[in-house]
mmCIF file of C-alpha atoms in Angstrom:
data_model
loop_
_atom_site.group_PDB
_atom_site.id
_atom_site.type_symbol
_atom_site.label_atom_id
_atom_site.label_comp_id
_atom_site.label_asym_id
_atom_site.label_seq_id
_atom_site.Cartn_x
_atom_site.Cartn_y
_atom_site.Cartn_z
ATOM 1 C CA MET A 1 -41.902 63.394 10.697
ATOM 2 C CA ASP A 2 -43.709 64.716 7.538
ATOM 3 C CA ARG A 3 -44.710 62.527 4.621
ATOM 4 C CA TYR A 4 -41.497 63.332 2.696
ATOM 5 C CA GLY A 5 -39.414 62.258 5.687
ATOM 6 C CA ARG A 6 -41.398 59.050 5.924
ATOM 7 C CA LYS A 7 -40.813 58.362 2.224
ATOM 8 C CA ILE A 8 -37.054 58.929 2.634
ATOM 9 C CA ALA A 9 -36.966 56.671 5.681
ATOM 10 C CA ALA A 10 -38.925 54.006 3.837
ATOM 11 C CA GLY A 11 -36.562 54.261 0.886
ATOM 12 C CA ILE A 12 -33.547 53.876 3.130
ATOM 13 C CA GLY A 13 -35.175 50.857 4.778
ATOM 14 C CA LEU A 14 -35.873 49.186 1.447
ATOM 15 C CA SER A 15 -32.344 49.880 0.318
ATOM 16 C CA LEU A 16 -30.901 48.307 3.468
ATOM 17 C CA LEU A 17 -33.211 45.313 3.086
ATOM 18 C CA PHE A 18 -32.184 44.882 -0.555
ATOM 19 C CA ASN A 19 -28.465 45.028 0.358
ATOM 20 C CA LEU A 20 -29.005 42.550 3.170
ATOM 21 C CA ILE A 21 -30.747 40.136 0.790
ATOM 22 C CA LEU A 22 -27.857 40.452 -1.661
ATOM 23 C CA LEU A 23 -25.317 39.815 1.107
ATOM 24 C CA VAL A 24 -27.141 36.620 2.021
ATOM 25 C CA LEU A 25 -28.113 35.372 -1.436
ATOM 26 C CA ILE A 26 -24.845 35.960 -3.309
ATOM 27 C CA PRO A 27 -22.732 33.621 -1.094
ATOM 28 C CA VAL A 28 -25.521 31.015 -1.260
ATOM 29 C CA LEU A 29 -25.645 31.258 -5.068
ATOM 30 C CA ILE A 30 -21.846 31.032 -5.315
ATOM 31 C CA PHE A 31 -21.827 27.962 -3.060
ATOM 32 C CA PHE A 32 -24.629 26.347 -5.095
ATOM 33 C CA ILE A 33 -22.870 26.988 -8.409
ATOM 34 C CA PHE A 34 -19.529 25.720 -7.040
ATOM 35 C CA THR A 35 -21.188 22.606 -5.644
ATOM 36 C CA LEU A 36 -22.998 21.972 -8.919
ATOM 37 C CA PHE A 37 -19.801 22.223 -10.966
ATOM 38 C CA SER A 38 -17.961 20.044 -8.433
ATOM 39 C CA PHE A 39 -20.665 17.411 -8.711
ATOM 40 C CA VAL A 40 -20.566 17.509 -12.513
ATOM 41 C CA SER A 41 -16.770 17.253 -12.438
ATOM 42 C CA LEU A 42 -16.895 14.276 -10.060
ATOM 43 C CA SER A 43 -19.539 12.571 -12.197
ATOM 44 C CA ASP A 44 -17.411 13.109 -15.312
ATOM 45 C CA GLU A 45 -14.424 11.646 -13.487
ATOM 46 C CA ASP A 46 -16.456 8.597 -12.439
ATOM 47 C CA ASP A 47 -17.698 8.172 -16.010
ATOM 48 C CA ASN A 48 -14.102 7.974 -17.217
ATOM 49 C CA ILE A 49 -13.263 5.043 -14.954
ATOM 50 C CA ASP A 50 -13.180 1.720 -16.775
ATOM 51 C CA LEU A 51 -14.781 -0.326 -13.993
ATOM 52 C CA VAL A 52 -13.636 -3.943 -13.932
ATOM 53 C CA GLN A 53 -16.168 -6.644 -13.132
ATOM 54 C CA ILE A 54 -15.542 -8.421 -9.842
ATOM 55 C CA PRO A 55 -15.725 -12.221 -10.289
ATOM 56 C CA ASP A 56 -17.768 -14.429 -7.985
ATOM 57 C CA TYR A 57 -15.147 -17.195 -7.999
ATOM 58 C CA ILE A 58 -11.441 -17.424 -8.833
ATOM 59 C CA ASN A 59 -8.947 -20.235 -9.382
ATOM 60 C CA VAL A 60 -6.043 -20.415 -6.935
ATOM 61 C CA TYR A 61 -3.122 -22.834 -7.100
ATOM 62 C CA ILE A 62 -2.683 -24.420 -3.651
ATOM 63 C CA THR A 63 1.026 -25.197 -3.446
ATOM 64 C CA GLU A 64 0.938 -27.874 -0.750
ATOM 65 C CA GLU A 65 -1.824 -29.790 -2.534
ATOM 66 C CA GLU A 66 -0.318 -29.187 -5.984
ATOM 67 C CA LYS A 67 -3.770 -28.518 -7.372
ATOM 68 C CA VAL A 68 -6.054 -25.647 -8.363
ATOM 69 C CA ARG A 69 -9.020 -24.784 -6.163
ATOM 70 C CA LYS A 70 -12.076 -22.760 -7.183
ATOM 71 C CA ILE A 71 -12.732 -20.294 -4.365
ATOM 72 C CA LYS A 72 -15.299 -17.550 -3.758
ATOM 73 C CA PHE A 73 -13.441 -14.334 -4.533
ATOM 74 C CA GLU A 74 -14.382 -12.484 -1.338
ATOM 75 C CA ASP A 75 -13.548 -15.577 0.751
ATOM 76 C CA TYR A 76 -10.149 -15.596 -0.921
ATOM 77 C CA ILE A 77 -9.642 -11.938 0.091
ATOM 78 C CA LYS A 78 -10.519 -12.819 3.692
ATOM 79 C CA GLY A 79 -7.888 -15.547 3.630
ATOM 80 C CA VAL A 80 -5.287 -13.162 2.224
ATOM 81 C CA VAL A 81 -5.951 -10.400 4.760
ATOM 82 C CA ALA A 82 -5.847 -12.972 7.574
ATOM 83 C CA SER A 83 -2.466 -14.201 6.312
ATOM 84 C CA GLU A 84 -0.881 -10.882 5.389
ATOM 85 C CA MET A 85 -1.881 -8.525 8.250
ATOM 86 C CA PRO A 86 -2.325 -9.049 12.013
ATOM 87 C CA SER A 87 -6.011 -9.229 12.913
ATOM 88 C CA SER A 88 -5.290 -7.004 15.928
ATOM 89 C CA PHE A 89 -4.662 -4.046 13.613
ATOM 90 C CA GLU A 90 -7.223 -1.240 13.490
ATOM 91 C CA ILE A 91 -10.321 -1.960 11.418
ATOM 92 C CA GLU A 92 -9.541 0.880 8.972
ATOM 93 C CA ALA A 93 -6.084 -0.607 8.360
ATOM 94 C CA LEU A 94 -7.677 -4.011 7.737
ATOM 95 C CA LYS A 95 -10.067 -2.366 5.279
ATOM 96 C CA ALA A 96 -7.146 -0.726 3.454
ATOM 97 C CA GLN A 97 -5.424 -4.110 3.277
ATOM 98 C CA ALA A 98 -8.607 -5.711 1.941
ATOM 99 C CA VAL A 99 -8.874 -3.178 -0.888
ATOM 100 C CA ALA A 100 -5.163 -3.495 -1.723
ATOM 101 C CA ALA A 101 -5.351 -7.316 -1.738
ATOM 102 C CA ARG A 102 -8.537 -7.276 -3.830
ATOM 103 C CA THR A 103 -6.963 -4.867 -6.328
ATOM 104 C CA TYR A 104 -3.785 -6.918 -6.600
ATOM 105 C CA SER A 105 -5.778 -10.130 -7.109
ATOM 106 C CA LEU A 106 -8.082 -8.657 -9.726
ATOM 107 C CA SER A 107 -5.160 -7.197 -11.672
ATOM 108 C CA LYS A 108 -3.519 -10.645 -11.758
ATOM 109 C CA ILE A 109 -6.739 -12.139 -13.106
ATOM 110 C CA VAL A 110 -7.027 -9.436 -15.781
ATOM 111 C CA ARG A 111 -3.397 -9.890 -16.811
ATOM 112 C CA SER A 112 -3.781 -13.670 -16.989
ATOM 113 C CA GLY A 113 -6.572 -13.161 -19.500
ATOM 114 C CA ASP A 114 -4.280 -11.026 -21.642
ATOM 115 C CA ASP A 115 -0.906 -12.725 -21.180
ATOM 116 C CA GLY A 116 -1.694 -16.131 -19.694
ATOM 117 C CA ASN A 117 -0.999 -17.461 -16.205
ATOM 118 C CA PRO A 118 2.460 -17.280 -14.579
ATOM 119 C CA GLU A 119 4.908 -20.054 -15.474
ATOM 120 C CA VAL A 120 5.192 -21.247 -11.863
ATOM 121 C CA HIS A 121 1.432 -21.950 -11.709
ATOM 122 C CA PRO A 122 0.230 -22.146 -15.329
ATOM 123 C CA ASP A 123 -3.255 -23.423 -14.480
ATOM 124 C CA ALA A 124 -4.300 -20.477 -12.271
ATOM 125 C CA PRO A 125 -3.686 -16.720 -12.169
ATOM 126 C CA LEU A 126 -2.922 -16.766 -8.439
ATOM 127 C CA CYS A 127 -1.168 -18.992 -5.928
ATOM 128 C CA ASP A 128 -1.239 -19.135 -2.119
ATOM 129 C CA THR A 129 2.386 -18.136 -1.422
ATOM 130 C CA VAL A 130 4.446 -14.939 -1.315
ATOM 131 C CA HIS A 131 4.918 -15.329 -5.079
ATOM 132 C CA CYS A 132 1.436 -13.774 -5.263
ATOM 133 C CA GLN A 133 -0.188 -13.257 -1.862
ATOM 134 C CA VAL A 134 -0.209 -15.590 1.124
ATOM 135 C CA TYR A 135 -3.626 -17.241 1.425
ATOM 136 C CA ARG A 136 -5.105 -19.679 3.926
ATOM 137 C CA ASN A 137 -8.690 -20.873 3.990
ATOM 138 C CA ALA A 138 -10.838 -20.740 7.117
ATOM 139 C CA GLU A 139 -10.181 -24.376 8.031
ATOM 140 C CA SER A 140 -6.413 -23.897 7.810
ATOM 141 C CA LEU A 141 -6.602 -20.695 9.849
ATOM 142 C CA ALA A 142 -8.681 -22.416 12.540
ATOM 143 C CA SER A 143 -6.133 -25.212 12.791
ATOM 144 C CA LEU A 144 -3.236 -22.754 12.900
ATOM 145 C CA LYS A 145 -4.651 -20.062 15.185
ATOM 146 C CA GLY A 146 -7.373 -21.757 17.217
ATOM 147 C CA ASP A 147 -11.077 -21.302 17.916
ATOM 148 C CA GLU A 148 -10.688 -18.164 20.050
ATOM 149 C CA TRP A 149 -8.874 -16.349 17.229
ATOM 150 C CA MET A 150 -11.578 -17.416 14.780
ATOM 151 C CA ARG A 151 -14.269 -15.960 17.062
ATOM 152 C CA ASP A 152 -12.412 -12.680 17.482
ATOM 153 C CA GLY A 153 -9.654 -12.081 14.919
ATOM 154 C CA TYR A 154 -11.317 -13.704 11.935
ATOM 155 C CA LYS A 155 -14.584 -11.891 12.661
ATOM 156 C CA ARG A 156 -12.738 -8.566 12.488
ATOM 157 C CA ILE A 157 -11.232 -9.551 9.145
ATOM 158 C CA GLU A 158 -14.629 -10.658 7.837
ATOM 159 C CA LYS A 159 -16.033 -7.263 8.843
ATOM 160 C CA ALA A 160 -13.241 -5.379 7.028
ATOM 161 C CA VAL A 161 -13.642 -7.408 3.841
ATOM 162 C CA GLU A 162 -17.428 -7.343 3.815
ATOM 163 C CA GLU A 163 -17.626 -3.582 4.455
ATOM 164 C CA THR A 164 -15.345 -2.966 1.455
ATOM 165 C CA SER A 165 -16.860 -5.691 -0.707
ATOM 166 C CA GLY A 166 -16.097 -5.219 -4.398
ATOM 167 C CA GLU A 167 -13.989 -2.081 -3.878
ATOM 168 C CA VAL A 168 -10.700 -1.744 -5.774
ATOM 169 C CA MET A 169 -8.290 1.046 -6.716
ATOM 170 C CA TYR A 170 -8.144 2.881 -10.041
ATOM 171 C CA TYR A 171 -5.571 5.286 -11.419
ATOM 172 C CA GLU A 172 -6.506 7.636 -14.241
ATOM 173 C CA GLY A 173 -9.560 5.524 -15.042
ATOM 174 C CA GLU A 174 -7.833 2.130 -15.113
ATOM 175 C CA LEU A 175 -7.453 -0.638 -12.569
ATOM 176 C CA VAL A 176 -4.283 -0.337 -10.507
ATOM 177 C CA ALA A 177 -1.992 -3.123 -11.709
ATOM 178 C CA GLN A 178 0.560 -3.148 -8.873
ATOM 179 C CA ALA A 179 -1.087 -2.670 -5.482
ATOM 180 C CA LEU A 180 2.128 -3.498 -3.667
ATOM 181 C CA PHE A 181 2.455 -3.451 0.118
ATOM 182 C CA HIS A 182 5.048 -4.289 2.757
ATOM 183 C CA SER A 183 5.296 -4.618 6.521
ATOM 184 C CA SER A 184 7.046 -1.353 7.452
ATOM 185 C CA SER A 185 9.131 1.250 5.665
ATOM 186 C CA GLY A 186 11.279 2.723 8.421
ATOM 187 C CA GLY A 187 9.711 6.151 7.944
ATOM 188 C CA LYS A 188 9.440 6.646 4.196
ATOM 189 C CA THR A 189 8.329 4.444 1.301
ATOM 190 C CA GLU A 190 10.165 4.029 -2.002
ATOM 191 C CA ASN A 191 9.712 5.051 -5.606
ATOM 192 C CA SER A 192 9.066 1.848 -7.544
ATOM 193 C CA GLU A 193 11.978 2.404 -9.949
ATOM 194 C CA ASP A 194 14.428 2.579 -7.038
ATOM 195 C CA VAL A 195 13.562 -1.005 -6.087
ATOM 196 C CA PHE A 196 12.085 -2.647 -9.168
ATOM 197 C CA ALA A 197 12.523 -2.193 -12.902
ATOM 198 C CA SER A 198 10.143 0.604 -13.831
ATOM 199 C CA ALA A 199 8.585 3.833 -12.595
ATOM 200 C CA VAL A 200 4.900 3.476 -11.690
ATOM 201 C CA PRO A 201 3.082 6.809 -11.228
ATOM 202 C CA TYR A 202 1.077 5.774 -8.161
ATOM 203 C CA LEU A 203 4.043 4.077 -6.434
ATOM 204 C CA ARG A 204 5.828 7.219 -5.280
ATOM 205 C CA SER A 205 7.965 7.772 -2.207
ATOM 206 C CA VAL A 206 5.839 9.191 0.637
ATOM 207 C CA SER A 207 6.346 9.706 4.348
ATOM 208 C CA SER A 208 5.209 6.961 6.703
ATOM 209 C CA PRO A 209 5.509 8.539 10.142
ATOM 210 C CA TYR A 210 3.109 6.413 12.191
ATOM 211 C CA GLU A 211 5.075 3.190 12.462
ATOM 212 C CA GLU A 212 5.525 3.006 16.220
ATOM 213 C CA GLY A 213 5.636 -0.583 17.378
ATOM 214 C CA ALA A 214 6.710 -1.937 13.990
ATOM 215 C CA THR A 215 8.693 -5.146 14.169
ATOM 216 C CA HIS A 216 12.200 -5.426 12.692
ATOM 217 C CA TYR A 217 13.126 -1.816 13.517
ATOM 218 C CA GLY A 218 16.768 -1.346 14.466
ATOM 219 C CA GLU A 219 17.746 -4.976 13.855
ATOM 220 C CA GLU A 220 21.472 -5.695 13.833
ATOM 221 C CA LYS A 221 23.433 -8.341 11.959
ATOM 222 C CA THR A 222 27.208 -8.640 12.146
ATOM 223 C CA PHE A 223 29.534 -10.361 9.662
ATOM 224 C CA THR A 224 33.263 -10.836 9.589
ATOM 225 C CA TYR A 225 34.919 -9.540 6.453
ATOM 226 C CA PRO A 226 35.697 -13.051 5.168
ATOM 227 C CA GLU A 227 32.023 -14.018 5.717
ATOM 228 C CA LEU A 228 30.873 -10.932 3.829
ATOM 229 C CA ALA A 229 33.255 -11.583 0.934
ATOM 230 C CA SER A 230 32.270 -15.241 0.730
ATOM 231 C CA SER A 231 28.544 -14.468 0.579
ATOM 232 C CA LEU A 232 28.863 -11.754 -2.051
ATOM 233 C CA ASN A 233 31.394 -13.554 -4.256
ATOM 234 C CA SER A 234 29.370 -16.770 -4.292
ATOM 235 C CA ILE A 235 26.058 -15.079 -5.174
ATOM 236 C CA TYR A 236 27.160 -12.296 -7.530
ATOM 237 C CA THR A 237 29.570 -14.110 -9.790
ATOM 238 C CA ASP A 238 29.498 -11.302 -12.365
ATOM 239 C CA ARG A 239 31.765 -9.203 -10.083
ATOM 240 C CA PHE A 240 34.408 -9.918 -7.468
ATOM 241 C CA ALA A 241 34.721 -8.052 -4.180
ATOM 242 C CA GLY A 242 38.135 -9.518 -3.423
ATOM 243 C CA ASN A 243 39.591 -9.423 0.062
ATOM 244 C CA ILE A 244 37.683 -6.932 2.208
ATOM 245 C CA SER A 245 38.781 -4.759 5.112
ATOM 246 C CA SER A 246 37.130 -1.907 7.027
ATOM 247 C CA GLY A 247 38.622 0.680 4.674
ATOM 248 C CA ASP A 248 37.037 -0.960 1.602
ATOM 249 C CA ILE A 249 33.355 -0.305 2.409
ATOM 250 C CA ASN A 250 31.503 2.892 1.634
ATOM 251 C CA ILE A 251 27.825 3.783 1.087
ATOM 252 C CA LYS A 252 27.917 5.934 -2.051
ATOM 253 C CA SER A 253 24.267 6.980 -2.423
ATOM 254 C CA ARG A 254 20.745 6.538 -1.086
ATOM 255 C CA THR A 255 17.319 6.549 -2.727
ATOM 256 C CA GLU A 256 14.658 9.182 -2.085
ATOM 257 C CA GLY A 257 13.106 6.815 0.445
ATOM 258 C CA GLY A 258 16.386 6.502 2.357
ATOM 259 C CA ARG A 259 17.423 3.018 1.317
ATOM 260 C CA VAL A 260 20.929 2.286 0.127
ATOM 261 C CA ASP A 261 21.165 2.858 -3.606
ATOM 262 C CA GLU A 262 24.829 1.994 -4.125
ATOM 263 C CA ILE A 263 27.465 0.627 -1.772
ATOM 264 C CA ILE A 264 31.100 -0.118 -2.580
ATOM 265 C CA ILE A 265 32.462 -3.261 -0.954
ATOM 266 C CA GLY A 266 36.033 -4.158 -1.797
ATOM 267 C CA SER A 267 36.502 -3.800 -5.545
ATOM 268 C CA ALA A 268 32.812 -4.213 -6.459
ATOM 269 C CA SER A 269 29.642 -2.137 -6.418
ATOM 270 C CA TYR A 270 26.248 -3.387 -5.173
ATOM 271 C CA SER A 271 22.725 -2.068 -4.769
ATOM 272 C CA GLY A 272 21.146 -2.019 -1.347
ATOM 273 C CA ARG A 273 18.615 -4.565 -2.543
ATOM 274 C CA GLU A 274 21.415 -6.942 -3.589
ATOM 275 C CA ILE A 275 23.011 -6.646 -0.151
ATOM 276 C CA ARG A 276 19.670 -7.200 1.550
ATOM 277 C CA GLU A 277 18.991 -10.377 -0.445
ATOM 278 C CA ALA A 278 22.516 -11.765 -0.175
ATOM 279 C CA LEU A 279 22.779 -11.291 3.584
ATOM 280 C CA GLY A 280 19.159 -11.883 4.552
ATOM 281 C CA LEU A 281 18.629 -8.377 5.896
ATOM 282 C CA SER A 282 15.112 -7.176 6.728
ATOM 283 C CA SER A 283 15.444 -4.053 4.588
ATOM 284 C CA ALA A 284 17.742 -2.176 2.226
ATOM 285 C CA ASN A 285 17.275 0.781 4.568
ATOM 286 C CA PHE A 286 20.383 0.188 6.630
ATOM 287 C CA ASP A 287 23.321 1.866 8.325
ATOM 288 C CA ILE A 288 26.732 0.252 8.725
ATOM 289 C CA LYS A 289 29.253 0.228 11.551
ATOM 290 C CA LEU A 290 32.804 -0.880 10.764
ATOM 291 C CA SER A 291 35.401 -2.286 13.111
ATOM 292 C CA ASP A 292 38.573 -4.301 12.776
ATOM 293 C CA ALA A 293 36.563 -7.467 13.485
ATOM 294 C CA GLY A 294 33.791 -6.958 10.931
ATOM 295 C CA ILE A 295 30.735 -5.018 9.794
ATOM 296 C CA THR A 296 27.393 -4.518 11.558
ATOM 297 C CA PHE A 297 24.276 -3.735 9.522
ATOM 298 C CA THR A 298 21.429 -1.954 11.352
ATOM 299 C CA THR A 299 18.179 -2.127 9.379
ATOM 300 C CA PHE A 300 15.026 -0.031 9.606
ATOM 301 C CA GLY A 301 11.745 -1.458 8.320
ATOM 302 C CA TYR A 302 10.807 -4.796 6.824
ATOM 303 C CA GLY A 303 10.185 -5.577 3.171
ATOM 304 C CA HIS A 304 10.809 -3.886 -0.164
ATOM 305 C CA GLY A 305 9.349 -0.551 0.949
ATOM 306 C CA VAL A 306 7.148 0.078 -2.117
ATOM 307 C CA GLY A 307 3.440 0.908 -1.811
ATOM 308 C CA MET A 308 1.502 0.666 1.443
ATOM 309 C CA SER A 309 3.286 0.221 4.742
ATOM 310 C CA GLN A 310 1.074 -2.040 6.831
ATOM 311 C CA TYR A 311 2.348 -0.684 10.147
ATOM 312 C CA GLY A 312 2.078 2.817 8.734
ATOM 313 C CA ALA A 313 -1.529 2.134 7.742
ATOM 314 C CA ASN A 314 -2.273 0.883 11.242
ATOM 315 C CA GLY A 315 -0.683 3.983 12.756
ATOM 316 C CA MET A 316 -2.764 6.234 10.503
ATOM 317 C CA ALA A 317 -5.914 4.340 11.495
ATOM 318 C CA LYS A 318 -5.074 4.905 15.164
ATOM 319 C CA GLU A 319 -5.016 8.628 14.366
ATOM 320 C CA GLY A 320 -8.610 8.368 13.109
ATOM 321 C CA ILE A 321 -7.771 8.307 9.394
ATOM 322 C CA LYS A 322 -10.174 6.261 7.238
ATOM 323 C CA TYR A 323 -9.149 3.507 4.856
ATOM 324 C CA LYS A 324 -9.702 5.427 1.624
ATOM 325 C CA GLU A 325 -7.475 8.240 2.892
ATOM 326 C CA ILE A 326 -4.840 5.705 3.937
ATOM 327 C CA LEU A 327 -4.852 4.190 0.455
ATOM 328 C CA ALA A 328 -4.744 7.612 -1.222
ATOM 329 C CA HIS A 329 -1.690 8.469 0.882
ATOM 330 C CA TYR A 330 0.324 5.400 -0.041
ATOM 331 C CA TYR A 331 -0.877 5.086 -3.657
ATOM 332 C CA THR A 332 -0.516 8.536 -5.204
ATOM 333 C CA GLY A 333 -3.467 9.738 -7.287
ATOM 334 C CA ILE A 334 -5.723 6.687 -6.934
ATOM 335 C CA VAL A 335 -9.465 6.512 -6.305
ATOM 336 C CA VAL A 336 -11.367 3.672 -4.679
ATOM 337 C CA LYS A 337 -14.495 2.396 -6.432
#
């Protein structure tokens, strides 16, 4: 090869090397720029969150004692998780419950500072019953569940609470005010406005497919027509169902989450929630079976169905899903900080 051929070959080699460098560097530069902008965006988002200070102690009204107790906040959360969710649940489900309980508690404290304490316990923002969240201290839990449970179950709860210490949920920069949860949904949770008074943007109906093993699924309760009429007429005195027969009952509509929205019974109309409360059903997600003798309600799920399904959270955790992802699934658009 003469010197001109060598120059051409060298030029071709340099050109190939230059193109190879570009092929390698351009994707790296694009990735770096994308990552940088993502980081800046995330930092801006974090800066817009109005972080709420976590208290060291809180006041809780103890119903049985009829007095207010000052309790370490994180100890209170341990007592709530121990009372509201089985300790045998997956650790990531327990963590999700800890964050939800902490968020709910903190929002009650914040609201009490703005609007005062609830009328039923005016000297404290929280109580130890289902009116707020069920809470038992360690001594009460030991007496109720025994030493073996304290060595095993309570230790798991302590781990979940301590590993999420101080973490709560925020939506669009503000503390989540209604971190609602329930036992099981029957397959799909509810929009808040379909159960309660108002629409809350993070309490949207979502699927809850991993509820295998949930209690209260497929429960049946049967009432004669006179029993049904008596219960409804005595509770809802603003309307009168009259005498009821099998031809007088019809489910008119359902919510997005599958619960009964409106049901006609006799000459009156009721919501599924009203029927659930009047008859002591586990859920407003029910089917009916009519016969000449009476009506059978078959319910699916347990509780109001809004927010996080506890059995659903446990099922997600069994699938390897972490607690922050579980919370983001059940509370639309939230972040955990």
